[in-house]
PDB file of C-alpha atoms in Angstrom:
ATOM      1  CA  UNK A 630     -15.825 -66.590  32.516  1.00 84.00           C
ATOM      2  CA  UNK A 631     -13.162 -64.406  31.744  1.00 92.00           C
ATOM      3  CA  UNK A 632      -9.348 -66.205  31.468  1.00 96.00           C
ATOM      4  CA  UNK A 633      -6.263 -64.300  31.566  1.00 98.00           C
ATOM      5  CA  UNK A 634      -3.610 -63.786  29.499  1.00 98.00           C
ATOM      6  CA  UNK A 635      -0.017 -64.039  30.437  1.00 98.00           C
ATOM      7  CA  UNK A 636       2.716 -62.962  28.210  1.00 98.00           C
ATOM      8  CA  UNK A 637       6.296 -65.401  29.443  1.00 98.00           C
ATOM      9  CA  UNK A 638       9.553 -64.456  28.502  1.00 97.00           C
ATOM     10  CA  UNK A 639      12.487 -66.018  28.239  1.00 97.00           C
ATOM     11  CA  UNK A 640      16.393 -65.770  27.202  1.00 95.00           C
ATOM     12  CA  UNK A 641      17.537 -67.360  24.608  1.00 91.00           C
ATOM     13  CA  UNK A 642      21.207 -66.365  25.457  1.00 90.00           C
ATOM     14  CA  UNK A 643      21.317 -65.273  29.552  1.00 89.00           C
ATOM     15  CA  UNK A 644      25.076 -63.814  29.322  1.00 89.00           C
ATOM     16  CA  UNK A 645      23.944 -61.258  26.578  1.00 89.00           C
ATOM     17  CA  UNK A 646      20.744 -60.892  28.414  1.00 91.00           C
ATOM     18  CA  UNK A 647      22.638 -60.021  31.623  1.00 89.00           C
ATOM     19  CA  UNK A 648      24.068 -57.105  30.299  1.00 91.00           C
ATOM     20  CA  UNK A 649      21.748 -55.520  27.418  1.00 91.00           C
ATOM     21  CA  UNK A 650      18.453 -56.368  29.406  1.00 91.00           C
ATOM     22  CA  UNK A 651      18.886 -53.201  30.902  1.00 89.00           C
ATOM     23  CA  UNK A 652      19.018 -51.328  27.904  1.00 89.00           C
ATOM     24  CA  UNK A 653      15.431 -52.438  26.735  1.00 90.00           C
ATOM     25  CA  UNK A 654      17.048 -54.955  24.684  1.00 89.00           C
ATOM     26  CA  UNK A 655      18.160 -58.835  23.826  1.00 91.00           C
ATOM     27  CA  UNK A 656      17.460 -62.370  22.526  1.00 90.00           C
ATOM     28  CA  UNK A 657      14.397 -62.909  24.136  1.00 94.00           C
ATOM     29  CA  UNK A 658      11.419 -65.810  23.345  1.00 95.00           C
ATOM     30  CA  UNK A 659       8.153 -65.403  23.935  1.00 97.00           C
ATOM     31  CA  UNK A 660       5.109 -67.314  24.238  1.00 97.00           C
ATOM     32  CA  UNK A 661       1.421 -66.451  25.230  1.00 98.00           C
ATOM     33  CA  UNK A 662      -0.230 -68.397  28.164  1.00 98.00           C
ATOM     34  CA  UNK A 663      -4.074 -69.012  28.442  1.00 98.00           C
ATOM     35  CA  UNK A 664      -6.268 -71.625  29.730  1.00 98.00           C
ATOM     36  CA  UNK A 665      -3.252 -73.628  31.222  1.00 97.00           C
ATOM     37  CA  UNK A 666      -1.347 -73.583  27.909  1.00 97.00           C
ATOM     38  CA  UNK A 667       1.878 -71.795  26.745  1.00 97.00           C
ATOM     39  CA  UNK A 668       1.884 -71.260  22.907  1.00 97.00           C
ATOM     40  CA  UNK A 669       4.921 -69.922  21.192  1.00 96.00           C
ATOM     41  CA  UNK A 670       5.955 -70.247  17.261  1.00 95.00           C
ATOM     42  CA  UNK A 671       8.980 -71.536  15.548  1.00 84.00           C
ATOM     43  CA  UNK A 672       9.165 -75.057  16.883  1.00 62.00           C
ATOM     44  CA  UNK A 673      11.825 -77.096  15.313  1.00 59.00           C
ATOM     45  CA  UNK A 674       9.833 -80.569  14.785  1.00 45.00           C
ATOM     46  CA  UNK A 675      12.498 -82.754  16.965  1.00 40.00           C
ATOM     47  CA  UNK A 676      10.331 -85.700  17.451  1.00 38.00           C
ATOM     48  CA  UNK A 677       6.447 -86.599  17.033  1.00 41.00           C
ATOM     49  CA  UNK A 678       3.560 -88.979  16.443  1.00 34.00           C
ATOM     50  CA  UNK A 679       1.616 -87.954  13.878  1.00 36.00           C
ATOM     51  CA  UNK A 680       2.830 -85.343  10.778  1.00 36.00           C
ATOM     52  CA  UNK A 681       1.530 -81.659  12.152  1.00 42.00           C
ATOM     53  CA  UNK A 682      -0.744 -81.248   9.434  1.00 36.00           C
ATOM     54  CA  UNK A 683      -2.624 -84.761  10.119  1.00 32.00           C
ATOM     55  CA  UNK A 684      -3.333 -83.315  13.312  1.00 41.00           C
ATOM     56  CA  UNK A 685      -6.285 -81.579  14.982  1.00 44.00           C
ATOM     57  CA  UNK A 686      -6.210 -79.001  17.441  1.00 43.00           C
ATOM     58  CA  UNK A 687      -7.354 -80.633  19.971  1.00 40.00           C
ATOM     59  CA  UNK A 688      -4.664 -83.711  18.957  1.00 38.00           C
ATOM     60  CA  UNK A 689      -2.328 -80.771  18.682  1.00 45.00           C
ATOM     61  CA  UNK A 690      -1.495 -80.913  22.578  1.00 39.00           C
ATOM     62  CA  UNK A 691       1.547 -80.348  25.027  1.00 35.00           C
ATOM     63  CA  UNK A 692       2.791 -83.921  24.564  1.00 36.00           C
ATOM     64  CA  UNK A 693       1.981 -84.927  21.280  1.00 38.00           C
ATOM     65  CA  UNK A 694       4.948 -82.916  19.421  1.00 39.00           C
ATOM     66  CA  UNK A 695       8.317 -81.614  20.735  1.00 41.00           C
ATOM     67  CA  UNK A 696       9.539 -78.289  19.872  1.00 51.00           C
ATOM     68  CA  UNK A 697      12.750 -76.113  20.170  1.00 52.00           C
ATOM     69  CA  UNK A 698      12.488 -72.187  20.549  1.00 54.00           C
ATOM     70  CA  UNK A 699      13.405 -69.983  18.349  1.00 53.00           C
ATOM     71  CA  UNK A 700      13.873 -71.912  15.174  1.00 56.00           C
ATOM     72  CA  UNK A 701      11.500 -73.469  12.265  1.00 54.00           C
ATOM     73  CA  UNK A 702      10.836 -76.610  10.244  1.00 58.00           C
ATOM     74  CA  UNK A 703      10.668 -76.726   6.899  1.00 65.00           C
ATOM     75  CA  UNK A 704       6.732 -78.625   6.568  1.00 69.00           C
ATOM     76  CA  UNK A 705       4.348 -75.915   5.004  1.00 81.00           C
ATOM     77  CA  UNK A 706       1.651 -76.316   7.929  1.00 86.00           C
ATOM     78  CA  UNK A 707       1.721 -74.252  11.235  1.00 91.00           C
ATOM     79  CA  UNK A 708       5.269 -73.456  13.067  1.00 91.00           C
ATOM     80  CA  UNK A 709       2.534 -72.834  16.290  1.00 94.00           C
ATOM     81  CA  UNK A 710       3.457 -75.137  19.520  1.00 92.00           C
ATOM     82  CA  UNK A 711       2.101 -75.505  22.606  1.00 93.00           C
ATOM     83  CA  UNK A 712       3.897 -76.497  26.320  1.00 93.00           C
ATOM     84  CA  UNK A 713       3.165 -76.103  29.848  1.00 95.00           C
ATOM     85  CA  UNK A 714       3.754 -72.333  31.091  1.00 97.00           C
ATOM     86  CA  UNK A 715       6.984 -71.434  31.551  1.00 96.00           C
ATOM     87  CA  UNK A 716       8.987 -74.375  29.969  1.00 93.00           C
ATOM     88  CA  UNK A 717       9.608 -73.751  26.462  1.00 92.00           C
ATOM     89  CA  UNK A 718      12.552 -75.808  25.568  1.00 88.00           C
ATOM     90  CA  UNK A 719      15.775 -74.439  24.511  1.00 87.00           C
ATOM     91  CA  UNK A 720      15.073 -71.095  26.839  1.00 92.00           C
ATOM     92  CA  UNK A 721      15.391 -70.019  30.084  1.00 95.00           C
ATOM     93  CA  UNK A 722      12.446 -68.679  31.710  1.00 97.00           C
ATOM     94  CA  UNK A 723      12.818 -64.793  32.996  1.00 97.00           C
ATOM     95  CA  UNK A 724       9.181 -63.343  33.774  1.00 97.00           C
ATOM     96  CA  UNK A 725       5.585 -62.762  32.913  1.00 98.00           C
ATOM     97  CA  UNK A 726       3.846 -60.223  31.861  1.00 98.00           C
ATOM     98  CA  UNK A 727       0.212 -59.804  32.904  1.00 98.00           C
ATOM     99  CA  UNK A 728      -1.710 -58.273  29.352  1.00 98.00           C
ATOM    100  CA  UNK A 729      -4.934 -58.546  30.543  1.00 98.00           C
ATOM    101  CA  UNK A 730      -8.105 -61.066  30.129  1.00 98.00           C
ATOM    102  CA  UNK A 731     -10.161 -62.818  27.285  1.00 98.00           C
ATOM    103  CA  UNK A 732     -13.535 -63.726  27.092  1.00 97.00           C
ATOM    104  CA  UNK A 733     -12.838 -66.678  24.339  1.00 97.00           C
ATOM    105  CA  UNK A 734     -13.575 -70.249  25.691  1.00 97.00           C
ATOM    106  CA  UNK A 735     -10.771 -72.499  25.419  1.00 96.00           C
ATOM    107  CA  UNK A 736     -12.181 -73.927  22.601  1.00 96.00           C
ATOM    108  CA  UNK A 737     -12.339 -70.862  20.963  1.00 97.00           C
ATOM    109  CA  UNK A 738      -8.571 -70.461  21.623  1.00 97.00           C
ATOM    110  CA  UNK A 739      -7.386 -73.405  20.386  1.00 95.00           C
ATOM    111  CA  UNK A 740      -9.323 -72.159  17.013  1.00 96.00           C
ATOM    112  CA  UNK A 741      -7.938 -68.846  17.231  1.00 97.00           C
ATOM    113  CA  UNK A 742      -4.798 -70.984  17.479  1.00 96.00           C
ATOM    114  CA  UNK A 743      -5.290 -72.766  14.243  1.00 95.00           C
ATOM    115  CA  UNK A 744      -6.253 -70.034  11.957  1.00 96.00           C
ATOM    116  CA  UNK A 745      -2.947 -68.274  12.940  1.00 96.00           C
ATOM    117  CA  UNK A 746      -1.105 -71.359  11.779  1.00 94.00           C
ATOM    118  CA  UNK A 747      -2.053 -70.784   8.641  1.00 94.00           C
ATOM    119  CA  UNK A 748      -0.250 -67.562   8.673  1.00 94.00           C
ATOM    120  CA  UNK A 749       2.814 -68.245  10.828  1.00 95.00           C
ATOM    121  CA  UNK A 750       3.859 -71.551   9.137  1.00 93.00           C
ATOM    122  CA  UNK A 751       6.965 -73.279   9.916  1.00 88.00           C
ATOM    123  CA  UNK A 752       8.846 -72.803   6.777  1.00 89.00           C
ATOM    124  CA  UNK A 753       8.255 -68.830   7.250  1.00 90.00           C
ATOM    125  CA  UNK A 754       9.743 -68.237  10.571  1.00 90.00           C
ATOM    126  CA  UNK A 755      12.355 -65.365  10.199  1.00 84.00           C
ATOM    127  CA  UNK A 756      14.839 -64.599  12.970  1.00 81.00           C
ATOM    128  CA  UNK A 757      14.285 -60.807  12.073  1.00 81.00           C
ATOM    129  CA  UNK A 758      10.906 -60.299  10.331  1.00 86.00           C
ATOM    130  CA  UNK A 759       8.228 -63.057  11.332  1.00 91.00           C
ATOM    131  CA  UNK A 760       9.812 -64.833  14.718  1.00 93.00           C
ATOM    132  CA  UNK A 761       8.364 -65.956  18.332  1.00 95.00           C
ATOM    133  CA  UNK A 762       7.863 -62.217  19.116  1.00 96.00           C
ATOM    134  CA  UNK A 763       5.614 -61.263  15.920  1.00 96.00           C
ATOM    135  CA  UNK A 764       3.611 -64.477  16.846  1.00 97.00           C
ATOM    136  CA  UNK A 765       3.125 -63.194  20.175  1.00 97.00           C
ATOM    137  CA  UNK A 766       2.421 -59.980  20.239  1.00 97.00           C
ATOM    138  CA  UNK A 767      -0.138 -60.577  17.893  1.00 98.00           C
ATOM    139  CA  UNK A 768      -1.868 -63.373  20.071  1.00 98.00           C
ATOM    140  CA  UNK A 769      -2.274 -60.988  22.963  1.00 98.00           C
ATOM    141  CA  UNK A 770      -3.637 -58.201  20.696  1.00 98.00           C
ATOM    142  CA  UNK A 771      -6.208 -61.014  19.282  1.00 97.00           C
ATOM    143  CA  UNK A 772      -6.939 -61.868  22.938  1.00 98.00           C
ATOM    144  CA  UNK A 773      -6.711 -58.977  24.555  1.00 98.00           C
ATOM    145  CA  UNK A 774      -6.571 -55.687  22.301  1.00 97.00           C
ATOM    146  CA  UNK A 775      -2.852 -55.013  23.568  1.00 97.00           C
ATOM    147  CA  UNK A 776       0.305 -56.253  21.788  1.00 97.00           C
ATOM    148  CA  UNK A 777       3.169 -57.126  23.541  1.00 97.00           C
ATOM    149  CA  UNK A 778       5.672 -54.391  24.631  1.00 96.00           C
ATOM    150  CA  UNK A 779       7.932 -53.378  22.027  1.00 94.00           C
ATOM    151  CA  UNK A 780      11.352 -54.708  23.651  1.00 95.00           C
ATOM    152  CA  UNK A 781      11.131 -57.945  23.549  1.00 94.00           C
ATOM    153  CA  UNK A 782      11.372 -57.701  19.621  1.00 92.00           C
ATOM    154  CA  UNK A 783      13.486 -54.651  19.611  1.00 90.00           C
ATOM    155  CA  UNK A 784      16.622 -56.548  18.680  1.00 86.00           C
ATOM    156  CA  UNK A 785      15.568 -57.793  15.622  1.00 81.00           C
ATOM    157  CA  UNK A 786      14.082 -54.226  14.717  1.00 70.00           C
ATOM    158  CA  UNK A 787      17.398 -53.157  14.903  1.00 77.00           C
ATOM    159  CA  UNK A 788      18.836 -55.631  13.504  1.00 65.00           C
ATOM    160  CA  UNK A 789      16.638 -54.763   9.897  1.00 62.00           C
ATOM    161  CA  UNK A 790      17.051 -51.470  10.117  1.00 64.00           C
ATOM    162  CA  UNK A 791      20.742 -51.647   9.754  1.00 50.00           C
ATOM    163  CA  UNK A 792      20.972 -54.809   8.384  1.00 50.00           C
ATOM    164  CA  UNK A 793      23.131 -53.970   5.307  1.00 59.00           C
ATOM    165  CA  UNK A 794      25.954 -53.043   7.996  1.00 44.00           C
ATOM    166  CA  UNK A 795      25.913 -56.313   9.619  1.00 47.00           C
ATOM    167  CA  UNK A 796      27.705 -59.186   8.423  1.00 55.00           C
ATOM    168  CA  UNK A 797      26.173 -61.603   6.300  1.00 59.00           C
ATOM    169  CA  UNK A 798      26.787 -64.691   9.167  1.00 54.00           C
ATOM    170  CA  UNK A 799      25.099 -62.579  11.632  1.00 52.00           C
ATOM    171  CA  UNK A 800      21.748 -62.006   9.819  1.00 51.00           C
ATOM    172  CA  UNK A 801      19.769 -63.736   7.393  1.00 56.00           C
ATOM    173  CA  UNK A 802      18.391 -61.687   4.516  1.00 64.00           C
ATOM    174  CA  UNK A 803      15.284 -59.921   4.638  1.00 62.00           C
ATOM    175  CA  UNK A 804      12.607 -61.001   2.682  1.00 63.00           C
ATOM    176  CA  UNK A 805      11.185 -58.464  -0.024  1.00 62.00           C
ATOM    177  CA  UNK A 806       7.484 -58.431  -0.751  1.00 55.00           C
ATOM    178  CA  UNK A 807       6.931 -59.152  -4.635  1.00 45.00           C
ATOM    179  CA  UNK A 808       5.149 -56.387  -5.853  1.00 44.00           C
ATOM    180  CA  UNK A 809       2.192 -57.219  -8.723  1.00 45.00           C
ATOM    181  CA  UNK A 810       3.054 -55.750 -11.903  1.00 47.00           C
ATOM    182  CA  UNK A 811       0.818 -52.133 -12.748  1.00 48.00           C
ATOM    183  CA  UNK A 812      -1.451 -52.403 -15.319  1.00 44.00           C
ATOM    184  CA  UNK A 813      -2.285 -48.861 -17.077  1.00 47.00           C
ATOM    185  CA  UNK A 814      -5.973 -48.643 -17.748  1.00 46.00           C
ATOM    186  CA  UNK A 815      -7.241 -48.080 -21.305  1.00 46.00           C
ATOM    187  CA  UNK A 816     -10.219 -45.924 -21.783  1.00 50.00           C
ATOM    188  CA  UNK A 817     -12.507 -46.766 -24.119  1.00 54.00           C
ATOM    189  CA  UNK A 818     -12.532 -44.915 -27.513  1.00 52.00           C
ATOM    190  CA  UNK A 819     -15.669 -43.943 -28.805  1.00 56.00           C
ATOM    191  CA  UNK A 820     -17.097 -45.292 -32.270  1.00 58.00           C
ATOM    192  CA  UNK A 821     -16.365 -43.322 -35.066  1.00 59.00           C
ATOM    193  CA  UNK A 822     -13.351 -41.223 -33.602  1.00 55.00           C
ATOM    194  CA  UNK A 823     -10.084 -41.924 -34.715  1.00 57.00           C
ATOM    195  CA  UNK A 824      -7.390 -42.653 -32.044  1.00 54.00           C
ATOM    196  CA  UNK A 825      -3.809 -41.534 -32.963  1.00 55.00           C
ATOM    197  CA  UNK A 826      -1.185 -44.239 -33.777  1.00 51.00           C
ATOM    198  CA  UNK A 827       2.573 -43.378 -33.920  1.00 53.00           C
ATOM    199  CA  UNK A 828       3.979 -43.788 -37.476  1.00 55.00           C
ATOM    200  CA  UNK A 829       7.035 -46.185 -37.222  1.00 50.00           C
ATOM    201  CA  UNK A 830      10.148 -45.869 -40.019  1.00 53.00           C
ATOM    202  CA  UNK A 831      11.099 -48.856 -42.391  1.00 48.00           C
ATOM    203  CA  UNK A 832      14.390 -48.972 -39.871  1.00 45.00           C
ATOM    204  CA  UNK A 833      12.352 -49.402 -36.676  1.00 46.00           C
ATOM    205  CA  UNK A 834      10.030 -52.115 -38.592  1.00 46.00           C
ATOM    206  CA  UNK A 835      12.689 -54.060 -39.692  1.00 42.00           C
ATOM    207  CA  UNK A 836      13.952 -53.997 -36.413  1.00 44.00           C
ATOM    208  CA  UNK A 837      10.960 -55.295 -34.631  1.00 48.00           C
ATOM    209  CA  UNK A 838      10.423 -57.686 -37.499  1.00 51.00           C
ATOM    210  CA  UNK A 839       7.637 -56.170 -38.869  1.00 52.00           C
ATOM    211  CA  UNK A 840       8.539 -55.020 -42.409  1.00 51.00           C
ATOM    212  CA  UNK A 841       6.151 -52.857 -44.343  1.00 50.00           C
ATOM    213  CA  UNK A 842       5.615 -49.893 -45.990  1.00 48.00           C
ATOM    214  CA  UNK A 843       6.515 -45.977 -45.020  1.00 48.00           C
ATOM    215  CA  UNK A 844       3.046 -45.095 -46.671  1.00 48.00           C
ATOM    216  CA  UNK A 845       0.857 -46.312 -44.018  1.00 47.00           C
ATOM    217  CA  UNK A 846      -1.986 -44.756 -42.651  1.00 44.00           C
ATOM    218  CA  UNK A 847      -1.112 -42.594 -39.533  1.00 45.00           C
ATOM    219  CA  UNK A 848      -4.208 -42.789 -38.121  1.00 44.00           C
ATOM    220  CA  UNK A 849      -7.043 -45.914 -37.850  1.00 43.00           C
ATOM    221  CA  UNK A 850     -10.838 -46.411 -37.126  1.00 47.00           C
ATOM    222  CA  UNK A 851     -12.245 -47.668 -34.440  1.00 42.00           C
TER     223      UNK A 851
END
């Protein structure tokens, strides 16, 4: 049987809130509510039984870890927590929205849950570029086809796009992808043709540490 998904969101800072709410932004938290169960990413490990990643899903439960929202740990296993609906800790609770229903068994969830963890890990939360939002939205499109709407992360879009004229204690810096290095492909030369190779002075060989003579062959076999 269908269960449906309910998208809670909360303030992180309710005299900001107050005022820029109505201008489709602020410091919001979010977390995604199914089968009885609020998750939400970023937890700051306060206190807990067992190390995260010696932990099942199912041991993974609403008592069996304390979390803060809208902050990390630094453990290289999932930053994913779960609480009861509507009382992350650390925010205060302003609505729901309704995204729509999933046919995943709770079960099913909870491994949905844990596959994401390996993705949104605690020692990658970002306050601009992988935070409680990101997390979210992406739950509800995995449960329901729909992200979340766009403003409750619209501060922190902001906040990259024009984050080299904000002060450096406002933001953290932005994480660049490392690109691979381009290799150039090499055709093959067929056998018996000669391929062209640059003739290099006595200057430039001593240079590069490769003495020799100026007489040698410009061109070579294959």
């Amino acid at each position: 049987m269908p269960s449906p998904v309910i998208l809670n969101i909360y303030d992180l800072t309710t005299q900001v809130n107050s005022w820029t709410y109505w201008c489709g932004v602020g410091v919001f938290h979010a977390g995604v509510e199914v089968y009885g169960i609020e998750y939400a990413y970023g937890g700051e490990l306060l206190q807990q039984s067992h190390h995260p990643c010696l932990m099942s899903a199912s041991e993974r439960s609403i008592n069996s870890w304390c979390a803060t929202a809208g902050a990390g740990h630094d453990y290289d296993v999932s930053g994913i927590f779960a609480t009861r609906p509507r009382e992350a800790p650390g925010a205060a609770y302003r609505e729901c929205i309704h995204m729509g229903e999933t046919t995943l068994s709770a079960s099913q969830v909870q491994h949905l849950v844990q596959q994401m963890g390996h993705h949104y890990k605690g020692n990658k939360y970002h306050l601009l570029q992988l935070n409680c939002n990101h997390f979210a939205s992406d739950m509800c499109m995995q449960l329901t086809g729909k992200p979340a709407p766009s403003w409750i992360n619209r501060l922190a879009g902001l906040a990259v796009l024009f984050h080299c004229f904000l002060p450096g204690s406002w933001v953290p810096p932005l994480q660049t992808p490392t690109a691979a290095p381009v290799v150039e492909p090499t055709l093959p030369v067929p056998r018996g043709k000669r391929r062209a190779v640059p003739r290099t002075n006595s200057k430039q060989r001593l240079l590069d540490g490769n003495p020799g003579s100026d007489e040698d062959s410009a061109t070579t076999r294959v």
